[in-house]
PDB file of N, CA and C in Angstrom:
ATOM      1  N   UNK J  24     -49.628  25.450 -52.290  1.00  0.00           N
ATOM      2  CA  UNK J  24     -50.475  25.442 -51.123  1.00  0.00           C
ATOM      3  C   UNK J  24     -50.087  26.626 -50.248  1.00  0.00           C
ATOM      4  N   UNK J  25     -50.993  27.103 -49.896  1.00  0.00           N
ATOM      5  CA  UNK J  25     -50.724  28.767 -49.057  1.00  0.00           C
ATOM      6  C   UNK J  25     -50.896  28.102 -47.989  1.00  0.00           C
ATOM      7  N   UNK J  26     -50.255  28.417 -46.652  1.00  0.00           N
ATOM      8  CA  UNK J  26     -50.397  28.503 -45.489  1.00  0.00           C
ATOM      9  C   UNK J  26     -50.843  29.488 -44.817  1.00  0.00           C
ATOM     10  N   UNK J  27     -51.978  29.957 -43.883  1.00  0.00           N
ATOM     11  CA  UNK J  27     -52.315  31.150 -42.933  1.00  0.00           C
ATOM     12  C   UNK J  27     -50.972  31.294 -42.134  1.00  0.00           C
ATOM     13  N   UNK J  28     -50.921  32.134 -41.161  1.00  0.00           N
ATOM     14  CA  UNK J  28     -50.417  32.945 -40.395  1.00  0.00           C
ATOM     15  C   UNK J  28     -50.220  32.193 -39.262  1.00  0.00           C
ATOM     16  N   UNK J  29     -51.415  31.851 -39.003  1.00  0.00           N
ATOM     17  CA  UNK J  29     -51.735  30.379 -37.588  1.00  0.00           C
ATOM     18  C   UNK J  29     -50.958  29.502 -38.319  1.00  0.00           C
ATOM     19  N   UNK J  30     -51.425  28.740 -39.449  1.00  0.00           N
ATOM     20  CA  UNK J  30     -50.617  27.617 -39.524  1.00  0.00           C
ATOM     21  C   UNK J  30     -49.192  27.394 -39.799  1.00  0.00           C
ATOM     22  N   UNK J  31     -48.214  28.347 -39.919  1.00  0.00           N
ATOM     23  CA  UNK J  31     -47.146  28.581 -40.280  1.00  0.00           C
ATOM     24  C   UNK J  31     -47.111  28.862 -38.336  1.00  0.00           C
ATOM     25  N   UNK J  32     -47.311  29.684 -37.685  1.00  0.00           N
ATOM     26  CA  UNK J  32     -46.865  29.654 -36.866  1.00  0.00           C
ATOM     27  C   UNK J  32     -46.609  27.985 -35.685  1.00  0.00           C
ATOM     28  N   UNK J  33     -47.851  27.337 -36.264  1.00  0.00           N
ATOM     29  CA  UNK J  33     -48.194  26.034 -35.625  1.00  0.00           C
ATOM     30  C   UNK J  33     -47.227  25.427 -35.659  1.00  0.00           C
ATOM     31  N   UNK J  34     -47.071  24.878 -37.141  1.00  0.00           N
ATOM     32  CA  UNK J  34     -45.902  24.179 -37.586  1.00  0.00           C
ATOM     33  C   UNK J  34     -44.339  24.622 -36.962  1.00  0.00           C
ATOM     34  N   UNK J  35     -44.209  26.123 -37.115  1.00  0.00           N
ATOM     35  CA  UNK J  35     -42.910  26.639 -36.105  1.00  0.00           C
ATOM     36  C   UNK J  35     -43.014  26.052 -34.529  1.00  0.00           C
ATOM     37  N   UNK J  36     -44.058  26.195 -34.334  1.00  0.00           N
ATOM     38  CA  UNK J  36     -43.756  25.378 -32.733  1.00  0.00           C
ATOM     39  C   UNK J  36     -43.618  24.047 -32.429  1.00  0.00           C
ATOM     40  N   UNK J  37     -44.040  23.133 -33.613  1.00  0.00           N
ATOM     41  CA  UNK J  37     -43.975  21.999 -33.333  1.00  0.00           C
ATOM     42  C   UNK J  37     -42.630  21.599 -34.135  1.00  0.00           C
ATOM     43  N   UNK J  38     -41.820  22.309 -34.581  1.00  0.00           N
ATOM     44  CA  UNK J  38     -40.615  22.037 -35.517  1.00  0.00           C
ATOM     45  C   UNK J  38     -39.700  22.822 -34.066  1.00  0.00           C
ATOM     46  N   UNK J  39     -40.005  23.669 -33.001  1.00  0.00           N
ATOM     47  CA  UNK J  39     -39.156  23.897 -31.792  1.00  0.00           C
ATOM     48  C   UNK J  39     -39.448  23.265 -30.621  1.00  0.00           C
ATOM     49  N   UNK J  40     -40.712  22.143 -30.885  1.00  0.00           N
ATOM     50  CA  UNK J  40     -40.866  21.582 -29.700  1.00  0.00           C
ATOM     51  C   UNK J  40     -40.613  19.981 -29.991  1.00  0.00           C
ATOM     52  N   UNK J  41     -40.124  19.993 -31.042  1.00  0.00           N
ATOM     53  CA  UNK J  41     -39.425  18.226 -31.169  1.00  0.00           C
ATOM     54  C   UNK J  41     -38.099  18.371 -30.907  1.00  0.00           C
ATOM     55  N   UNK J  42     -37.145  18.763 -30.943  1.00  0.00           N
ATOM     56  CA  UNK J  42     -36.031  19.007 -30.687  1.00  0.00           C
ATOM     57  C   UNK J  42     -35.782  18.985 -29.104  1.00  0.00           C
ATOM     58  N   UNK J  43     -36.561  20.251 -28.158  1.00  0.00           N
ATOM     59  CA  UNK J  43     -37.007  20.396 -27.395  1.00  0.00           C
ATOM     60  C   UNK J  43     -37.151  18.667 -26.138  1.00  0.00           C
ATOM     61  N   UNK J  44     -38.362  18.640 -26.850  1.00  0.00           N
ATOM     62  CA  UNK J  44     -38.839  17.048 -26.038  1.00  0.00           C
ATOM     63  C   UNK J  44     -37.718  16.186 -26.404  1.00  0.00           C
ATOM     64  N   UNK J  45     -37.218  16.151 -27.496  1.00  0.00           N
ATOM     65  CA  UNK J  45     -36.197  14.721 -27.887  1.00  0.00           C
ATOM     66  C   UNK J  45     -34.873  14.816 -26.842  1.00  0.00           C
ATOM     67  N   UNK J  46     -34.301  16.501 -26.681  1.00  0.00           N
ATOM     68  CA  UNK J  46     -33.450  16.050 -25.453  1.00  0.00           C
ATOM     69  C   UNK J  46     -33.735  15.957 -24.122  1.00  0.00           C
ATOM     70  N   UNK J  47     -35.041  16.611 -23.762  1.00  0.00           N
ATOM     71  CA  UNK J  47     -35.485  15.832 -22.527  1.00  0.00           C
ATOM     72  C   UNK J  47     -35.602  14.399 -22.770  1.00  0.00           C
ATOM     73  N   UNK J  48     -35.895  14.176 -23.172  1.00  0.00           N
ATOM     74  CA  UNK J  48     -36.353  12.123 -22.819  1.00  0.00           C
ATOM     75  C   UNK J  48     -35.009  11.790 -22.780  1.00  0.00           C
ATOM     76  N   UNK J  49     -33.759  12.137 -23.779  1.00  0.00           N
ATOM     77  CA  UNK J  49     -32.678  11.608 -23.784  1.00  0.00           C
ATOM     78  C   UNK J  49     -31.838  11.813 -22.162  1.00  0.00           C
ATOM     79  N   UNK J  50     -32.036  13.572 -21.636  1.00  0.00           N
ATOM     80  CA  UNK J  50     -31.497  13.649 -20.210  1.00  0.00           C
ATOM     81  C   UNK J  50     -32.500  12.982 -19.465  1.00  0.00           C
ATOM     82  N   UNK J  51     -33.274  12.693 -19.570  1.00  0.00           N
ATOM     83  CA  UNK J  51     -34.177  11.823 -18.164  1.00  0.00           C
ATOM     84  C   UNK J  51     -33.704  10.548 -18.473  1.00  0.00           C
ATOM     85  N   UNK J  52     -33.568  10.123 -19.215  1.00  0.00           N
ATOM     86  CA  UNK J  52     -32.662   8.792 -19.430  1.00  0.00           C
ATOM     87  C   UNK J  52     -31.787   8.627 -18.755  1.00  0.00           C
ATOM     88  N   UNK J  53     -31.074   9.330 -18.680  1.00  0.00           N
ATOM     89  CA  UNK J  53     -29.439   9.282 -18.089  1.00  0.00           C
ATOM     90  C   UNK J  53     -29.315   9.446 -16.984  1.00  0.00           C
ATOM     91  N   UNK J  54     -30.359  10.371 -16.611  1.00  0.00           N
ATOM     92  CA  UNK J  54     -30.857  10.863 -15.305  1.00  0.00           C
ATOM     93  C   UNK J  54     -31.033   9.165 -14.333  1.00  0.00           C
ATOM     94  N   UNK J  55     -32.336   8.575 -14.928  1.00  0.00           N
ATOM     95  CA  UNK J  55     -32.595   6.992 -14.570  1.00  0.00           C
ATOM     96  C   UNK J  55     -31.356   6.054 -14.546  1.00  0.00           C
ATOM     97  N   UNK J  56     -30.939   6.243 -15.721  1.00  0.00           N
ATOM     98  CA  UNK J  56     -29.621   5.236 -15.818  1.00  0.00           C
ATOM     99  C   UNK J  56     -28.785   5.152 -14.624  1.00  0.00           C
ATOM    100  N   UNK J  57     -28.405   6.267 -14.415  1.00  0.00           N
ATOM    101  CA  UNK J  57     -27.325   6.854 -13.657  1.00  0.00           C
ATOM    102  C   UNK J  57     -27.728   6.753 -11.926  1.00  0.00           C
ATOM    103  N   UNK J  58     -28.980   7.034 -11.828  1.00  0.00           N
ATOM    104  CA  UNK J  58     -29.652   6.761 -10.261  1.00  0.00           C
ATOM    105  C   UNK J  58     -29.522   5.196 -10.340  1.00  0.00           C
ATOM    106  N   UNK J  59     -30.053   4.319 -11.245  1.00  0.00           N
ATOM    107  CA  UNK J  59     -29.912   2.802 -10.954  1.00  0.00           C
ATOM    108  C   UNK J  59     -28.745   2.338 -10.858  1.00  0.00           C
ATOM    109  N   UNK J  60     -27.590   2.834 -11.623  1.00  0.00           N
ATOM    110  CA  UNK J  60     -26.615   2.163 -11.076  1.00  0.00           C
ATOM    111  C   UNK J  60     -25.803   2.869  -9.523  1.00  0.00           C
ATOM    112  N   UNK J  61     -26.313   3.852  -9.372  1.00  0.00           N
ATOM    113  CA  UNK J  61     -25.619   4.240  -7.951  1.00  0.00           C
ATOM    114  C   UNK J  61     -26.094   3.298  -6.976  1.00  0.00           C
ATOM    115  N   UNK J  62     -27.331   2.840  -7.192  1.00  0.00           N
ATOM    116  CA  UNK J  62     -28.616   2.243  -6.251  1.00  0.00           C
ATOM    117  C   UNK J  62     -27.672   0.897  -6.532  1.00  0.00           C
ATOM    118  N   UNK J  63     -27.571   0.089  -7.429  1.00  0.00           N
ATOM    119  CA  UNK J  63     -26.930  -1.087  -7.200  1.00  0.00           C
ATOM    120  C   UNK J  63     -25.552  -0.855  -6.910  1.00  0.00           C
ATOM    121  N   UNK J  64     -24.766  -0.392  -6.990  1.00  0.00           N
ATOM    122  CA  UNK J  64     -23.328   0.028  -6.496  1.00  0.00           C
ATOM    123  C   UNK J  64     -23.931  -0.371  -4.868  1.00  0.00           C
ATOM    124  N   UNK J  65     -24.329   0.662  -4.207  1.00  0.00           N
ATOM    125  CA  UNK J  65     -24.559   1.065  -3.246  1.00  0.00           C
ATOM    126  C   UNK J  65     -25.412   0.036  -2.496  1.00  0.00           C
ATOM    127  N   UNK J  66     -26.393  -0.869  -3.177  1.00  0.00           N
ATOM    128  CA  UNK J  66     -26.560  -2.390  -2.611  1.00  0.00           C
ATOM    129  C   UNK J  66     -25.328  -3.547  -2.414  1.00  0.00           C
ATOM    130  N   UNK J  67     -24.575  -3.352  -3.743  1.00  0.00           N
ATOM    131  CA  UNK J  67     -23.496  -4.176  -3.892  1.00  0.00           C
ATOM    132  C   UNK J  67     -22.344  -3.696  -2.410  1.00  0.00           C
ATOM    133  N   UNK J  68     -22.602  -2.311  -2.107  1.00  0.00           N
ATOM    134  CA  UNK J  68     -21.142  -2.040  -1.005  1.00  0.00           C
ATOM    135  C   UNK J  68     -21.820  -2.599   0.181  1.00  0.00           C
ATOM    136  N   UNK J  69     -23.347  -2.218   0.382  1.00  0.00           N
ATOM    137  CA  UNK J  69     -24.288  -2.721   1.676  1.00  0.00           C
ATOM    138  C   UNK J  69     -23.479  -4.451   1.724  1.00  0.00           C
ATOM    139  N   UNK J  70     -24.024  -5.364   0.935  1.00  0.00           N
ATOM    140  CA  UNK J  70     -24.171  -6.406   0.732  1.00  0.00           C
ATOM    141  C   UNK J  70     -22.463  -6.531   1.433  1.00  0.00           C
ATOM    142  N   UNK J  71     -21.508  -6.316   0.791  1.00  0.00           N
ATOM    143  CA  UNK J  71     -19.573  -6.658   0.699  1.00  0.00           C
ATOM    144  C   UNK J  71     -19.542  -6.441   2.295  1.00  0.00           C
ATOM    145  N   UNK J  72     -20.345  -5.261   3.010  1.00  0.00           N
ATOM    146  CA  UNK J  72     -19.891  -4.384   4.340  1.00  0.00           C
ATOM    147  C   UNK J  72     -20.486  -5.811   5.297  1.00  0.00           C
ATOM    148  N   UNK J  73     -21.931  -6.571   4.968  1.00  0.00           N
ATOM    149  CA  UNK J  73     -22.428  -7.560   5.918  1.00  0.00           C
ATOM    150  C   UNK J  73     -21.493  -8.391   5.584  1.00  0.00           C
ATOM    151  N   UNK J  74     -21.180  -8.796   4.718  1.00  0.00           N
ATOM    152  CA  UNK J  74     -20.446 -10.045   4.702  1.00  0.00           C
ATOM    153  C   UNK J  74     -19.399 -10.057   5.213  1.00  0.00           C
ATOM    154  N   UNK J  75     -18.611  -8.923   5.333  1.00  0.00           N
ATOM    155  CA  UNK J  75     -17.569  -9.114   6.148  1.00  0.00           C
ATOM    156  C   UNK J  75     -17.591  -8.718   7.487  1.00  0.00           C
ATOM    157  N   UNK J  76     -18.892  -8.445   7.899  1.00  0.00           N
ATOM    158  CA  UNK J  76     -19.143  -8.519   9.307  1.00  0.00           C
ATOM    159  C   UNK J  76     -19.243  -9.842   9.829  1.00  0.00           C
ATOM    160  N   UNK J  77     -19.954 -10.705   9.129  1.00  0.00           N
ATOM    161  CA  UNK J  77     -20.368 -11.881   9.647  1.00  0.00           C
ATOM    162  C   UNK J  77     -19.199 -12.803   9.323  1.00  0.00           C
ATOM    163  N   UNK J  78     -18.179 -12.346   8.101  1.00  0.00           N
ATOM    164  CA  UNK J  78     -17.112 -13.181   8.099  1.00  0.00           C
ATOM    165  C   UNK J  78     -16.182 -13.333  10.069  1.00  0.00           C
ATOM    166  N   UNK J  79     -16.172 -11.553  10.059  1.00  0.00           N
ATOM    167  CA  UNK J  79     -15.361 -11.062  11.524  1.00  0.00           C
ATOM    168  C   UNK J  79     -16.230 -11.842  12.569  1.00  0.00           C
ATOM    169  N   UNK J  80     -17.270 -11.999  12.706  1.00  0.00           N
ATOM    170  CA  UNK J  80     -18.071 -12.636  13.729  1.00  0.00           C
ATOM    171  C   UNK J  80     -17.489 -13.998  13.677  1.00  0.00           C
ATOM    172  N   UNK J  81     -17.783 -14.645  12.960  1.00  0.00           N
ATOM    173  CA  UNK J  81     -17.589 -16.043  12.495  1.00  0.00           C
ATOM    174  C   UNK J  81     -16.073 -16.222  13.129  1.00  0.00           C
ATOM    175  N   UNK J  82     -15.187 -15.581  12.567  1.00  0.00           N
ATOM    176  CA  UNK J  82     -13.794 -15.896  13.198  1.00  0.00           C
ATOM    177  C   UNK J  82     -13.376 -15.789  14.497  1.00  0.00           C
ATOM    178  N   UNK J  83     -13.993 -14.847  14.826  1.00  0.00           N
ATOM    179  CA  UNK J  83     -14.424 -14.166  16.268  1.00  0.00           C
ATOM    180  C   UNK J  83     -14.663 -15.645  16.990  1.00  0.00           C
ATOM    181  N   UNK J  84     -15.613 -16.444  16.814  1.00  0.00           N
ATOM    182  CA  UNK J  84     -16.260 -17.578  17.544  1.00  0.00           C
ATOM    183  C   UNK J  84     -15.498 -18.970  17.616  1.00  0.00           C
ATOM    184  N   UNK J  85     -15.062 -18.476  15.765  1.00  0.00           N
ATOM    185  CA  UNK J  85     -13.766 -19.824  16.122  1.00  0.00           C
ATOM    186  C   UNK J  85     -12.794 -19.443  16.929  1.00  0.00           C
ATOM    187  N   UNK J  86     -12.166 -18.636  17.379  1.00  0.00           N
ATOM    188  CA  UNK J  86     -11.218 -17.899  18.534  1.00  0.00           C
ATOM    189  C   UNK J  86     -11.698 -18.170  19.534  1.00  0.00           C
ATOM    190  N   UNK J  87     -12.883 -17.812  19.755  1.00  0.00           N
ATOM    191  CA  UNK J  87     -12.864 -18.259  21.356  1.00  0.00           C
ATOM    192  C   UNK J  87     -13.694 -19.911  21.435  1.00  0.00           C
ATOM    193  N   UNK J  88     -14.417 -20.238  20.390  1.00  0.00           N
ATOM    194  CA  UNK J  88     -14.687 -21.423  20.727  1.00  0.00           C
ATOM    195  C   UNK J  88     -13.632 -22.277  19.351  1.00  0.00           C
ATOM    196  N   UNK J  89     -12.832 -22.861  19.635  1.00  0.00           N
ATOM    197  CA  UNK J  89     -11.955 -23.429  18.694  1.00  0.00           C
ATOM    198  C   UNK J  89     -12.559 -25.185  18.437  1.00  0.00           C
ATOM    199  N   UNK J  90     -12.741 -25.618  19.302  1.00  0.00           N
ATOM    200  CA  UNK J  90     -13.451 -27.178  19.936  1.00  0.00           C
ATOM    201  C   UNK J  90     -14.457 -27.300  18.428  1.00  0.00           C
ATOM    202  N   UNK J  91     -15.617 -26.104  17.634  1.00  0.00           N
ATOM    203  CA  UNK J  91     -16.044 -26.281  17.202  1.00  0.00           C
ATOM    204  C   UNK J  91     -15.691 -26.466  15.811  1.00  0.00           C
ATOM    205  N   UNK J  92     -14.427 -25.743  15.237  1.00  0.00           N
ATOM    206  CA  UNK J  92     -14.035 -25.958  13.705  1.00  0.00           C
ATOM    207  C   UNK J  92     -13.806 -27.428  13.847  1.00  0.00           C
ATOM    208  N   UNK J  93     -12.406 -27.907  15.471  1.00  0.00           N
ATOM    209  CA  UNK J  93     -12.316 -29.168  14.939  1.00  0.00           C
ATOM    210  C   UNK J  93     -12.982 -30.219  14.680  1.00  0.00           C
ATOM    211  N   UNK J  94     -14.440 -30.122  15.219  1.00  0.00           N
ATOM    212  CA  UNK J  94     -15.349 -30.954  15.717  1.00  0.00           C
ATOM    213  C   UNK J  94     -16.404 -30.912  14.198  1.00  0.00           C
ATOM    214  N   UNK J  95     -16.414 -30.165  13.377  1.00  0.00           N
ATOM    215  CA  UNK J  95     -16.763 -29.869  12.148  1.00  0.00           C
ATOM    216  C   UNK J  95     -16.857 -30.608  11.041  1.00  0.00           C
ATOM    217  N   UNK J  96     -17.665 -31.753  10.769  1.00  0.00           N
ATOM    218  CA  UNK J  96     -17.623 -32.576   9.547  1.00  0.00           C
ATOM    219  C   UNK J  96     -17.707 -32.296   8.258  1.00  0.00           C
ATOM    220  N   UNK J  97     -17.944 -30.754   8.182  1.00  0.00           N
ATOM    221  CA  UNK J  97     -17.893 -30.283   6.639  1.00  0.00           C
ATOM    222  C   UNK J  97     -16.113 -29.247   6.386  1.00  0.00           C
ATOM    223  N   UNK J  98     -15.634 -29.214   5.704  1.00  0.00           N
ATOM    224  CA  UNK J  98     -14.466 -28.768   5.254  1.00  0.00           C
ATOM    225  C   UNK J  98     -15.009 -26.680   5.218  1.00  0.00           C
ATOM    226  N   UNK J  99     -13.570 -26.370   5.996  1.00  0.00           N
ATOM    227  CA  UNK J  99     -13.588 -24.561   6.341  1.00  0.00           C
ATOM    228  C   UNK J  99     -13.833 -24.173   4.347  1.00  0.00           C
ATOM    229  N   UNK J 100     -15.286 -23.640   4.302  1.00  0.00           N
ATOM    230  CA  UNK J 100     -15.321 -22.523   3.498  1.00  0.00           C
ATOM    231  C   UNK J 100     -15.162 -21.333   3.215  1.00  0.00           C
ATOM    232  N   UNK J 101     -14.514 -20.527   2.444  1.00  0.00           N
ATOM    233  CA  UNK J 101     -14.296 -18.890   2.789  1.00  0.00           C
ATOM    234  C   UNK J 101     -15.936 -18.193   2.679  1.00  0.00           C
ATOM    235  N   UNK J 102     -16.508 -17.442   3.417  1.00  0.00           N
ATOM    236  CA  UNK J 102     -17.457 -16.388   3.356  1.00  0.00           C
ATOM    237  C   UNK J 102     -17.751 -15.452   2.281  1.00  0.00           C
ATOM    238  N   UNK J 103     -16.586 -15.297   2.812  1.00  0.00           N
ATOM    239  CA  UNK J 103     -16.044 -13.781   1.995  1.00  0.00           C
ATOM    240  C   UNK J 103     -15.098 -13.840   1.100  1.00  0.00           C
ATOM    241  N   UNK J 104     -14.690 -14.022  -0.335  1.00  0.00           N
ATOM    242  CA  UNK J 104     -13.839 -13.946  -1.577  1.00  0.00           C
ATOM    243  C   UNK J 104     -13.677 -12.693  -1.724  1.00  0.00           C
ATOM    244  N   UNK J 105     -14.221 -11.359  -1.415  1.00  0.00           N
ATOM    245  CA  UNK J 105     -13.880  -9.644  -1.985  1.00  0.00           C
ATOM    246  C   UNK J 105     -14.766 -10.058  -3.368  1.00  0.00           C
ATOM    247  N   UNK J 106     -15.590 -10.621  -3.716  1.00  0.00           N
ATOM    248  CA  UNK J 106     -16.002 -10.869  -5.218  1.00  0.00           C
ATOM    249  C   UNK J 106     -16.451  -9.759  -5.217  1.00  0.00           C
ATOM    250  N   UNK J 107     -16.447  -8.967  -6.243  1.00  0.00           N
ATOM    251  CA  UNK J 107     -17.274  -7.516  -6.973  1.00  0.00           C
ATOM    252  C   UNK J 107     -17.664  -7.894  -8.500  1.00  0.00           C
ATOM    253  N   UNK J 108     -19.073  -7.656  -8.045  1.00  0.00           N
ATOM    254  CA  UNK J 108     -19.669  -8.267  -9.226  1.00  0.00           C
ATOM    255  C   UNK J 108     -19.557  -6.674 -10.018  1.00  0.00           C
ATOM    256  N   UNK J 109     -19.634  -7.105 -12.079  1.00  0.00           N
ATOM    257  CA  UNK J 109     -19.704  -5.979 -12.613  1.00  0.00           C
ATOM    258  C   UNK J 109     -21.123  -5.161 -12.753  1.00  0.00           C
ATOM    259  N   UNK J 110     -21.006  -4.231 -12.656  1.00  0.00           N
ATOM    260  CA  UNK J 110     -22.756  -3.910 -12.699  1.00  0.00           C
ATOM    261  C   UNK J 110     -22.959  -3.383 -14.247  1.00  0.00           C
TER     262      UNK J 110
END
């Protein structure tokens, strides 16, 4: 089978443009990968930073109002454990 001039050249571009496209999709991958987990990291530190605000508040109130832990029919729960979830 003879090939023209065009079609030999065709085939050359599409034999340099699979290679080509295959490591783009692979770096935009990583690209995505890599933004989503910063994005949940970075929810996960948001999330750790409130909780231990509201832990500090919370203690804050038992300090100055103390009357209310003792007066408390449910048993002192911790807020805040430091849990870090794995992402």
């Amino acid at each position: 089978m003879k090939f023209t001039v065009f079609a030999k050249t065709v085939i050359l571009l599409i034999c340099l443009l699979v290679p080509i496209l295959l490591l783009y999709t692979y770096a935009n991958q990583a690209n995505v990968d890599m933004v989503v987990e910063e994005k949940q990291q970075s929810s996960l530190n948001q999330f750790n930073y409130f909780s231990s605000q509201v832990d500090k508040n919370i203690e804050q109130l038992l300090i100055v109002w103390p009357d209310i832990a003792a007066r408390s029919q449910y048993p002192a729960l911790p807020l805040h454990d430091g849990f870090n979830q794995p992402v």
